[in-house]
Coordinates of C-alpha atoms and ligand atoms in Angstrom, one line a residue:
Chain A
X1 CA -5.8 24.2 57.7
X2 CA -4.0 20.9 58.6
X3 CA -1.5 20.8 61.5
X4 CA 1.5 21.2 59.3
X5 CA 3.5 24.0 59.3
X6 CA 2.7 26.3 56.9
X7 CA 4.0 30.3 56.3
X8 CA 5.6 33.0 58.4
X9 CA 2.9 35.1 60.5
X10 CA 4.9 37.6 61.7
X11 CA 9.2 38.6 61.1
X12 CA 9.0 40.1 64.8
X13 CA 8.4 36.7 66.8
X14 CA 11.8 35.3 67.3
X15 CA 13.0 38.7 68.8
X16 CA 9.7 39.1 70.8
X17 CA 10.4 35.6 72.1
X18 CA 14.2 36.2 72.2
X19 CA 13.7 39.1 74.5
X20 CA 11.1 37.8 77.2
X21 CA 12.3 36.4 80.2
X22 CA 13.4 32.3 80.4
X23 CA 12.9 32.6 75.8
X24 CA 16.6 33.9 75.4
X25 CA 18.2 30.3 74.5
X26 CA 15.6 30.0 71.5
X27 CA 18.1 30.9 69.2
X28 CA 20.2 27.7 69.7
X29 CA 18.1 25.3 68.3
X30 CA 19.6 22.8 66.0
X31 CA 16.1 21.0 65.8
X32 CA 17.6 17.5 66.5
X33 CA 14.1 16.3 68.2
X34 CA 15.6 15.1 71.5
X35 CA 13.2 17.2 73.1
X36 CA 10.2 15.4 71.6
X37 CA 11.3 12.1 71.8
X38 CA 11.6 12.8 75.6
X39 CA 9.0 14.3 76.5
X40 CA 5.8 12.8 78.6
X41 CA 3.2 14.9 77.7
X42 CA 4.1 14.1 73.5
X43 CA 4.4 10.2 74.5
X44 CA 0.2 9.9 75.2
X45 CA -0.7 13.2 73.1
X46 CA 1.1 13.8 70.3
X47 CA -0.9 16.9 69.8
X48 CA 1.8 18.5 71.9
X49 CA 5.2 18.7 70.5
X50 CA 8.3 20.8 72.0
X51 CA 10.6 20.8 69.1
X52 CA 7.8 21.9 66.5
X53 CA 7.2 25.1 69.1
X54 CA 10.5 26.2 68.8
X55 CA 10.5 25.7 64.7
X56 CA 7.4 27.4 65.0
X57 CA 8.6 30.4 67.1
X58 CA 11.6 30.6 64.4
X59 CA 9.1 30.4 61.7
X60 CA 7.6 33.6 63.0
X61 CA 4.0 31.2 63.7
X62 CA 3.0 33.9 66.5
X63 CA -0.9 33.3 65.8
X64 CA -0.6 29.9 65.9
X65 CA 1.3 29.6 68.9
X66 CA -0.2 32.0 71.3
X67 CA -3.7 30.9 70.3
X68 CA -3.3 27.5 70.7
X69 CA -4.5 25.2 73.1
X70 CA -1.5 23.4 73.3
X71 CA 0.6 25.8 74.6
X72 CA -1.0 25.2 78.1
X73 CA -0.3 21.7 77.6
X74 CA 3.3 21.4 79.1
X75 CA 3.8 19.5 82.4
X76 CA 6.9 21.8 83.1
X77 CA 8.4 18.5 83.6
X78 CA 12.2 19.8 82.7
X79 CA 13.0 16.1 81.1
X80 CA 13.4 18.6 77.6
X81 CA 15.9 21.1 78.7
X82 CA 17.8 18.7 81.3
X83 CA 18.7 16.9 77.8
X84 CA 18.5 19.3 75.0
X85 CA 22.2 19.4 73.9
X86 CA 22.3 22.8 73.0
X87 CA 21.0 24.0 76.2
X88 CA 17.8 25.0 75.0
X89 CA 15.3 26.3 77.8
X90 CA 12.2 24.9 76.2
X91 CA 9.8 24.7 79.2
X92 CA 11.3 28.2 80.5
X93 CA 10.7 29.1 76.6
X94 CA 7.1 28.0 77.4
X95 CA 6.9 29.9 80.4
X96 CA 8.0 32.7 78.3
X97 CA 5.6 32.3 75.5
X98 CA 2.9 31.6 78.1
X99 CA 3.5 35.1 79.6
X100 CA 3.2 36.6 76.1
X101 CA -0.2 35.3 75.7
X102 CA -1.0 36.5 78.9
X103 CA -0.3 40.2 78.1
X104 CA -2.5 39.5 75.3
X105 CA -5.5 38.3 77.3
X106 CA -5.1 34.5 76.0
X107 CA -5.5 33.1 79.6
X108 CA -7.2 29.6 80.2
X109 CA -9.7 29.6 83.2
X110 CA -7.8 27.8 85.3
X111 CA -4.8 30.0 85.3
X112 CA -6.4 33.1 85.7
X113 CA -8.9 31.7 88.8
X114 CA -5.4 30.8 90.4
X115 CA -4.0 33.9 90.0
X116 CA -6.6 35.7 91.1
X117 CA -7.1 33.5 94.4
X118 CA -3.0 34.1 94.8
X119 CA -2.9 37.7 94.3
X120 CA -6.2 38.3 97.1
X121 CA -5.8 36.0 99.3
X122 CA -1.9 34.5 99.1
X123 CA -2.0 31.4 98.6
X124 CA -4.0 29.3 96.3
X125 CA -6.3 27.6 99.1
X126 CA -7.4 29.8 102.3
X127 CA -7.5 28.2 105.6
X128 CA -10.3 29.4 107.4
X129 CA -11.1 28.8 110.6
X130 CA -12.8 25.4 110.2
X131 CA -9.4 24.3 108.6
X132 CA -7.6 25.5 111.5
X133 CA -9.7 23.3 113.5
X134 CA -9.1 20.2 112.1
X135 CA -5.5 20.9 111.9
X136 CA -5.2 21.3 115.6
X137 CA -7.5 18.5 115.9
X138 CA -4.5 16.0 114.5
X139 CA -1.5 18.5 116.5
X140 CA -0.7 20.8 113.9
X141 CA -0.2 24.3 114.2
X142 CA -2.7 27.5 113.1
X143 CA -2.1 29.1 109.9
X144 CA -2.8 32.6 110.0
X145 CA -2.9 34.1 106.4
X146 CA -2.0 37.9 106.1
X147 CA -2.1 39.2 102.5
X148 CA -1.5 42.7 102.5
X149 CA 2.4 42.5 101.6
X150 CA 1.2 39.8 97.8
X151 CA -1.7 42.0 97.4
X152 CA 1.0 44.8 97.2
X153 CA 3.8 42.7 95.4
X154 CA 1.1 41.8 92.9
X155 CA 0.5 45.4 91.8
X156 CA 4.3 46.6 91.6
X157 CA 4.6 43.3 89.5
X158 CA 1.6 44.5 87.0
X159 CA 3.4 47.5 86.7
X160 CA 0.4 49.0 88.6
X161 CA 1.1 52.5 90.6
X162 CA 0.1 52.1 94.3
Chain B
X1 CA 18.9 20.8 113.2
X2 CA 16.7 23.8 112.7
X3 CA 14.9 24.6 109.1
X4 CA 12.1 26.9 108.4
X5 CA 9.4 24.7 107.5
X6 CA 7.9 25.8 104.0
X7 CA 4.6 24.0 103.3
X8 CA 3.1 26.0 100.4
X9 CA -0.5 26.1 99.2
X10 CA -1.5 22.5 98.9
X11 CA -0.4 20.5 101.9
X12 CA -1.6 23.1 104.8
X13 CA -5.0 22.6 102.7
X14 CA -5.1 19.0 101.1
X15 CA -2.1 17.2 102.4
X16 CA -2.5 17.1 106.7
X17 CA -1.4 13.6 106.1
X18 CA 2.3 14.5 104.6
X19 CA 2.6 17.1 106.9
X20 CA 1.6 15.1 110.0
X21 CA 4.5 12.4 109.3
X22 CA 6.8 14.7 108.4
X23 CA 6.5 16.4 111.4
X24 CA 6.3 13.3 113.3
X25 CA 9.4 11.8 111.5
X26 CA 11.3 14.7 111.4
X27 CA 10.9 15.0 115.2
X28 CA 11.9 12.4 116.3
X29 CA 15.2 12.1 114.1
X30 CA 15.8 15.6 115.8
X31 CA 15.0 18.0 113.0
X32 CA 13.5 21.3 114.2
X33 CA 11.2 23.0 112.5
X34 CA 10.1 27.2 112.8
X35 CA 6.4 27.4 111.8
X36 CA 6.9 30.8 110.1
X37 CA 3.2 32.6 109.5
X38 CA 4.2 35.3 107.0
X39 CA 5.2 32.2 103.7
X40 CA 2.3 32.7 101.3
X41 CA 2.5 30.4 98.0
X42 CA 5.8 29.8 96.4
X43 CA 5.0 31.4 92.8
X44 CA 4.9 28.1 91.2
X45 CA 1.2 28.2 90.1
X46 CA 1.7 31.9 88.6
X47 CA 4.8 31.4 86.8
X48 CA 3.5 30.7 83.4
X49 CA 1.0 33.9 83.3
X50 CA 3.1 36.4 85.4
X51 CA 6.4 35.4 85.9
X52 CA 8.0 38.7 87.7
X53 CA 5.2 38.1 90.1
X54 CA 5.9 34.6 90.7
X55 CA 9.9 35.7 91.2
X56 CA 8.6 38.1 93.7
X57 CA 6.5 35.4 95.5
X58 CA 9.6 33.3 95.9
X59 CA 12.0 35.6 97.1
X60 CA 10.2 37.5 99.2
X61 CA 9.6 34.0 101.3
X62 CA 13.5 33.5 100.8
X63 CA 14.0 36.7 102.4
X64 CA 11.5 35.7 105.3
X65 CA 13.9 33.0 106.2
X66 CA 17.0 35.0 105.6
X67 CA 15.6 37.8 108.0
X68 CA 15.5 35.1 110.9
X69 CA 18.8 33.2 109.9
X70 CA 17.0 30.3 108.9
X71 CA 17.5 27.3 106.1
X72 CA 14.2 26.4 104.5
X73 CA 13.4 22.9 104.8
X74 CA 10.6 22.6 101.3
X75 CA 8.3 19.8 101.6
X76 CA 6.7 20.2 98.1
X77 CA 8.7 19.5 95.4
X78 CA 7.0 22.1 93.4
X79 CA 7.9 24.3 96.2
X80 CA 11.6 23.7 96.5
X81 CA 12.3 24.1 92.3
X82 CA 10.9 27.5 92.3
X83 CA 12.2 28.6 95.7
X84 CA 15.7 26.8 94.3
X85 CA 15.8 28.3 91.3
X86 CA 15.0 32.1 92.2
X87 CA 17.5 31.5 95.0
X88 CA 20.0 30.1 92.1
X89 CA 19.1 33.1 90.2
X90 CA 19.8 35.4 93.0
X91 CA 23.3 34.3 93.6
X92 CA 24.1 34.1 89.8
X93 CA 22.1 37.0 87.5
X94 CA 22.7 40.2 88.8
X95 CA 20.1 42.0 86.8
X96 CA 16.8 39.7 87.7
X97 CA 18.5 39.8 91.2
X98 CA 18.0 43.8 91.0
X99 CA 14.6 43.6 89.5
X100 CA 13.1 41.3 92.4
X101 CA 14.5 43.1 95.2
X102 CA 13.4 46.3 94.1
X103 CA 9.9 44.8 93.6
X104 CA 10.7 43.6 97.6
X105 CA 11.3 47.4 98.4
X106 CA 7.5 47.9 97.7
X107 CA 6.7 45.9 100.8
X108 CA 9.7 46.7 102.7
X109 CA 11.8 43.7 102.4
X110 CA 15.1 42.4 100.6
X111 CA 16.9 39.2 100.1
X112 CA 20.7 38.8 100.0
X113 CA 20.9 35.3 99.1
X114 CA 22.3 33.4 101.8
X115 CA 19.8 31.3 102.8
X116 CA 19.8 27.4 101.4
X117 CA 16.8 25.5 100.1
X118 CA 16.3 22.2 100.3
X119 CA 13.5 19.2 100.2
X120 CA 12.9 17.3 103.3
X121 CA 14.0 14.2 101.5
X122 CA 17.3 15.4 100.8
X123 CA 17.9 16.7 104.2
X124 CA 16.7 13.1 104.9
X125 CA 19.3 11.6 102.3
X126 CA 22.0 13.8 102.8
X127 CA 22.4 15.1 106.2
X128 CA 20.2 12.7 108.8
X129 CA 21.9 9.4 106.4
X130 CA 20.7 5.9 105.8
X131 CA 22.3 4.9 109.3
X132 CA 21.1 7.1 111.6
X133 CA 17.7 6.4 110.2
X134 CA 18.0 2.5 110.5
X135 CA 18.7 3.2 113.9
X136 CA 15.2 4.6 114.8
X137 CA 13.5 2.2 113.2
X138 CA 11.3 -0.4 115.5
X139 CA 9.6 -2.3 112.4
X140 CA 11.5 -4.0 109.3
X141 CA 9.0 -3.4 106.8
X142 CA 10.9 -6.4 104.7
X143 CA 7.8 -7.9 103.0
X144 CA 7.0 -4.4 100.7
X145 CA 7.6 -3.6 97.6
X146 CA 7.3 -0.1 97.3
X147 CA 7.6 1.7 93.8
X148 CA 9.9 5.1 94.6
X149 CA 8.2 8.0 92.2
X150 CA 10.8 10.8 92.1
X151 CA 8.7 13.3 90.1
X152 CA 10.3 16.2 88.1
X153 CA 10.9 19.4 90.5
X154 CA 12.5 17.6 93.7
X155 CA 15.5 16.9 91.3
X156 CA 15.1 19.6 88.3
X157 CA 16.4 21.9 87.1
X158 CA 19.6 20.1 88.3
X159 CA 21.7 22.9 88.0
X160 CA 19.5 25.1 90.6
X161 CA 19.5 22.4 93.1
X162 CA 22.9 21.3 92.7
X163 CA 22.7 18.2 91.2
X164 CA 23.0 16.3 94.5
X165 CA 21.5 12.8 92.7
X166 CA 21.4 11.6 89.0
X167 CA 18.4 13.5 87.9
X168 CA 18.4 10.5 85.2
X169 CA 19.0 7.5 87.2
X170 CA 18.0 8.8 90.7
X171 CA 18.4 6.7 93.7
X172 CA 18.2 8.8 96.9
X173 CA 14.3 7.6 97.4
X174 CA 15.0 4.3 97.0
X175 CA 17.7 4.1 99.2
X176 CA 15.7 5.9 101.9
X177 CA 13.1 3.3 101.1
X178 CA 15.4 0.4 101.5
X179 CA 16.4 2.0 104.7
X180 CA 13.3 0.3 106.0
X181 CA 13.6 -2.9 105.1
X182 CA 11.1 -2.7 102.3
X183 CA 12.2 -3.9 98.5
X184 CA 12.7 -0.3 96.2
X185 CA 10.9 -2.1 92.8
X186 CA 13.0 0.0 89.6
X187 CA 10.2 1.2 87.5
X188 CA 11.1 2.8 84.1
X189 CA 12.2 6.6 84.4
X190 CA 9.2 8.8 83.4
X191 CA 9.1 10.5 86.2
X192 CA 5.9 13.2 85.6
X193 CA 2.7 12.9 87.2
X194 CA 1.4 15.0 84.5
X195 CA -0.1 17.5 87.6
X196 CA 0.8 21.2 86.0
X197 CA -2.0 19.9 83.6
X198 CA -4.4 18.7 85.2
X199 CA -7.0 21.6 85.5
X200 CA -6.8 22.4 81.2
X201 CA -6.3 18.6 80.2
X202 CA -7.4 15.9 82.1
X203 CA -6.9 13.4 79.5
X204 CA -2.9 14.1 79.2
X205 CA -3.0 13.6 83.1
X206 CA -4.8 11.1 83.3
X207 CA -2.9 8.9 80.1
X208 CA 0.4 9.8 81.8
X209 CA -0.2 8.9 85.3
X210 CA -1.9 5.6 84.4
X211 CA 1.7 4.8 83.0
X212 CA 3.4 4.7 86.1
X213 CA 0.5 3.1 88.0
X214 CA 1.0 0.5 85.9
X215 CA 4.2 -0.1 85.2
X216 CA 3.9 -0.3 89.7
X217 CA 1.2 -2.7 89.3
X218 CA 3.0 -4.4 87.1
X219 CA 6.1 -5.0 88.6
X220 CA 4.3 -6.5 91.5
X221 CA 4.5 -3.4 94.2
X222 CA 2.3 -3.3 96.9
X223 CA 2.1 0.6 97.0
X224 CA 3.6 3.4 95.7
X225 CA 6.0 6.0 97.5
X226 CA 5.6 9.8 96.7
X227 CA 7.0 12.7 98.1
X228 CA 5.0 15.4 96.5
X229 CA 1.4 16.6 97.5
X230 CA 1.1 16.9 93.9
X231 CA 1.9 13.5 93.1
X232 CA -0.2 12.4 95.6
X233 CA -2.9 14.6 94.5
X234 CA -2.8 12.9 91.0
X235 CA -1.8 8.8 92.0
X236 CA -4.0 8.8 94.9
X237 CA -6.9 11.6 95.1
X238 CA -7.5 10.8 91.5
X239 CA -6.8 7.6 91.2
X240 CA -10.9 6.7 91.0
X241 CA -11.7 9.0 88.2
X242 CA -8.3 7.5 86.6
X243 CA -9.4 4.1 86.8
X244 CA -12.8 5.3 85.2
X245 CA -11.1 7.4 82.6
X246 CA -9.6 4.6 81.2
X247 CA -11.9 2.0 82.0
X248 CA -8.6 0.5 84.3
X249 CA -8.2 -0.8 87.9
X250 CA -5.1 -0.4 89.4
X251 CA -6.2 -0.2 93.8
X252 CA -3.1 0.9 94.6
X253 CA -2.0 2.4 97.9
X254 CA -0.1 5.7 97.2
X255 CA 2.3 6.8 100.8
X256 CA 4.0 9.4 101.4
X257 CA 7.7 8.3 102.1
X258 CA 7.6 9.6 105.4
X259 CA 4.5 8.3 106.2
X260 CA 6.7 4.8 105.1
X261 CA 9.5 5.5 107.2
X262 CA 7.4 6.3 110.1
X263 CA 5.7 3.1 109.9
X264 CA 8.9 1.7 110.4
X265 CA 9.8 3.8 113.0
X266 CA 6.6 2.2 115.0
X267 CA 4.1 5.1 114.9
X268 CA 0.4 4.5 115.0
X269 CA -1.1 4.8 111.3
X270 CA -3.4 7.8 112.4
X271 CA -0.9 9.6 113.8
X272 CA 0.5 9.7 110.5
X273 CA -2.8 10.4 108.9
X274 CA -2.8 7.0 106.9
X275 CA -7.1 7.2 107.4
X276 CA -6.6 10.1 105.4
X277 CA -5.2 8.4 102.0
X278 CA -7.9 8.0 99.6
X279 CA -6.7 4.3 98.2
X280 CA -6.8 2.5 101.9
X281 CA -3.7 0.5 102.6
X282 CA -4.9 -1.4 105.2
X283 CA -3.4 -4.5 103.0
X284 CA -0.1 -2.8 103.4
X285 CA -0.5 -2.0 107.3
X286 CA -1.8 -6.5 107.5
X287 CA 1.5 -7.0 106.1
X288 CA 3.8 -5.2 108.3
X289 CA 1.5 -6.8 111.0
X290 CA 1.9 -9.8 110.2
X291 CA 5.7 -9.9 109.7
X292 CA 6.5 -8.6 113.4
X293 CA 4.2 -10.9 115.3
X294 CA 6.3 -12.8 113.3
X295 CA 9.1 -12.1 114.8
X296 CA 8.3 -11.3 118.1
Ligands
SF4_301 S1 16.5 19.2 72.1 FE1 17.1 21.3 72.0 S2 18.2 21.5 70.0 FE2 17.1 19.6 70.0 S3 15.2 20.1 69.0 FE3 14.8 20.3 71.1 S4 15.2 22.4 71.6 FE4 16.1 22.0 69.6
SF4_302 S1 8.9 20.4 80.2 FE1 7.1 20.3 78.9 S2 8.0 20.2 76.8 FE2 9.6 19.6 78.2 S3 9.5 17.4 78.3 FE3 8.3 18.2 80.0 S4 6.2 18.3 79.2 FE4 7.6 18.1 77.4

């Protein structure tokens, strides 16, 4: 199958979208490209395009979109929906399709290492000890990670009972 | 002048240099900052796989600050758009305001949304001003050109952080960077260091951040002026595999603004942890050298 756009996948997509956090504006779209012609990540890879995701979202492309690799490639950059002139929320749109494909297990590596780091330990590096050292070595003060409360927040977020 | 000081994940770990002249700067233009243990990471970097957990993250650090009747001073950009915009969100959508808070009752906490969030820089810009900063300066850093990179989240989305400079046309950096003496070179206005991809496509990083350094090269600047760890993460730490990504050589010093201004302000280079910038500026530092023995 080429790149082009090519059939409906499923009717349901545009509500789905419509009703996830940050996807509500999808609906305005007037596909005038603004987006695109805008946007960083589309001017060196043109793999990546903004506007088609929203024709693709309306085209009920779910497959296609949630699968994708380019999906993660958004630099939540904002240039898009600072412009879009029908206040469009693309990257927030992205954000929202992004969560979808989390429910359904379609997680790059990277993401799910960080949130797994975030959710045990806080914060995406730890500072251990040695770090504390050198920090105190150039006058700044000790961090002392406690956890417990995003371990917690992580879980009521999941929808997890304590 | 007294801020909570919100550092995030990456600068306690990977950025002692911004945070050393920042608190250095800061300091001495009497800014106090509250080292406050309990912040953990913004919710940024979760965001795009979980986002109630990322709104969580961010205002249960809001309601850190608002429990001790502190402003947050942000020195990440990435920081201060998701702390902004959960803090806009707070104040404007009732029903994502009751969704966090009772996610915040899990752990005992709340926020009310009075507390203000805002990037060093614009505290710099807006309430310390161009003059008071001239006035603490002991260097003229007059022979630098310095290329001002604004980046996305320190002015976006414009309507969470108030739209307090031209998120288009921006010109508070440069300003503070004129502040100095030094020459603010006007690059073209893609503004993203293509970070938030980094870890899934290198190449799309890479491509876009070679843009700017050269379009800096190009227009003759002698370094380049950041005021994200992020950024710096991208122009400077990877400005090696970059160069042999694209078979390129750009050897361009990347500072942090602060660490800038607090050349100007006459500090010693370590204290502002300028041995710690992976592209060496020592040309930059012969420079400033040079010009005040000229003047002495
Ligand atoms: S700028 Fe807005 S209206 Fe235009 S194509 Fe993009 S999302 Fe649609
Ligand atoms: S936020 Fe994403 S889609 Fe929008 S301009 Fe930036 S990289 Fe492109």
């Amino acid at each position: 199958m080429t790149d082009t756009i090519q059939h409906h996948e499923s009717d349901s997509f545009l509500e789905e979208v419509r009703n996830e956090p940050g996807g509500e504006s999808v609906f305005r779209c007037v596909e005038c490209g603004i987006c695109t012609s805008g946007c960083p990540v589309f001017s060196v890879q043109s793999g990546y395009n903004p506007r088609k995701i929203i024709r693709m979202i309306h085209l009920g492309m779910r497959k296609s979109v949630l699968e994708s690799a380019f999906l993660w490639w958004c630099a939540s950059c904002l240039t898009c929906q600072e412009r879009c002139p029908q206040g469009v929320r693309i990257s927030d749109i992205v954000v929202a399709l992004r969560n979808i494909a989390a429910r359904n297990d379609l997680i790059p590596d990277p993401y799910r290492i960080q949130e797994k780091r975030i959710a045990e330990q806080g914060r995406i590096y730890e500072i251990d000890e040695f770090d504390n050292r050198k920090r105190s070595k150039v006058g700044l003060p000790e961090i002392l990670c406690s956890n417990e409360e995003v371990r917690r927040l992580f879980e009521v977020t999941s929808g997890e009972s304590p | 002048m007294k801020y909570a000081v919100f550092l995030g994940c990456t600068i306690p770990a990977r950025a002692r240099n911004y945070e050393m002249s920042a608190m250095r700067v800061a300091e001495r233009l009497g800014i106090e900052f509250t080292h406050i243990n309990d912040f953990a990471c913004c919710g940024f970097p979760v965001r795009s796989t979980k986002q109630a957990f990322a709104d969580a993250l961010a205002a249960r650090n809001l309601g850190i600050a608002e429990s001790q009747g502190l402003d947050i001073c942000v020195l990440c950009s990435a920081c201060s758009a998701v702390l902004a915009e959960v803090n806009h969100a707070m104040k404007t959508d009732p029903a994502r305001n009751s969704v966090i808070n009772h996610h915040l009752e899990a752990i005992g906490r709340s926020y009310h949304g009075t507390v203000s969030v805002r990037h060093l820089t614009r505290i710099l810009f807006e309430d310390i001003g161009i003059e008071t900063i001239r006035k603490h300066l002991k260097f003229d850093l007059t022979a630098l050109f310095v290329a001002p990179h604004y980046g996305c989240h320190y002015l976006k989305p414009s309507d969470a952080h108030g739209a307090f400079d031209d998120p288009e046309h921006p010109s508070s950096i440069g300003e503070l960077i004129r502040a100095t003496g030094a020459s603010a070179v006007d690059l073209d206005r893609k503004h993203c260091c293509g970070g938030a991809v980094l870890a899934v496509n290198n190449d799309i990083t890479y491509r876009l951040a070679a843009q700017k350094l050269e379009s800096a090269t190009h227009h003759g600047s002698d370094c380049m002026c950041v005021i994200c760890p992020f950024c710096s993460v991208i122009y400077d730490d990877n400005q090696k595999p970059i160069e042999q990504h694209l078979s390129r050589e750009f050897d361009l010093p990347v500072l942090y603004l602060t660490q800038l201004i607090g050349l100007a302000m006459g500090f010693d280079p370590k204290e502002l942890g300028l041995n710690m910038n992976k592209v060496k500026a020592a040309r930059i530092l012969e420079k400033i050298e040079s010009r005040s023995h000229h003047e002495s």
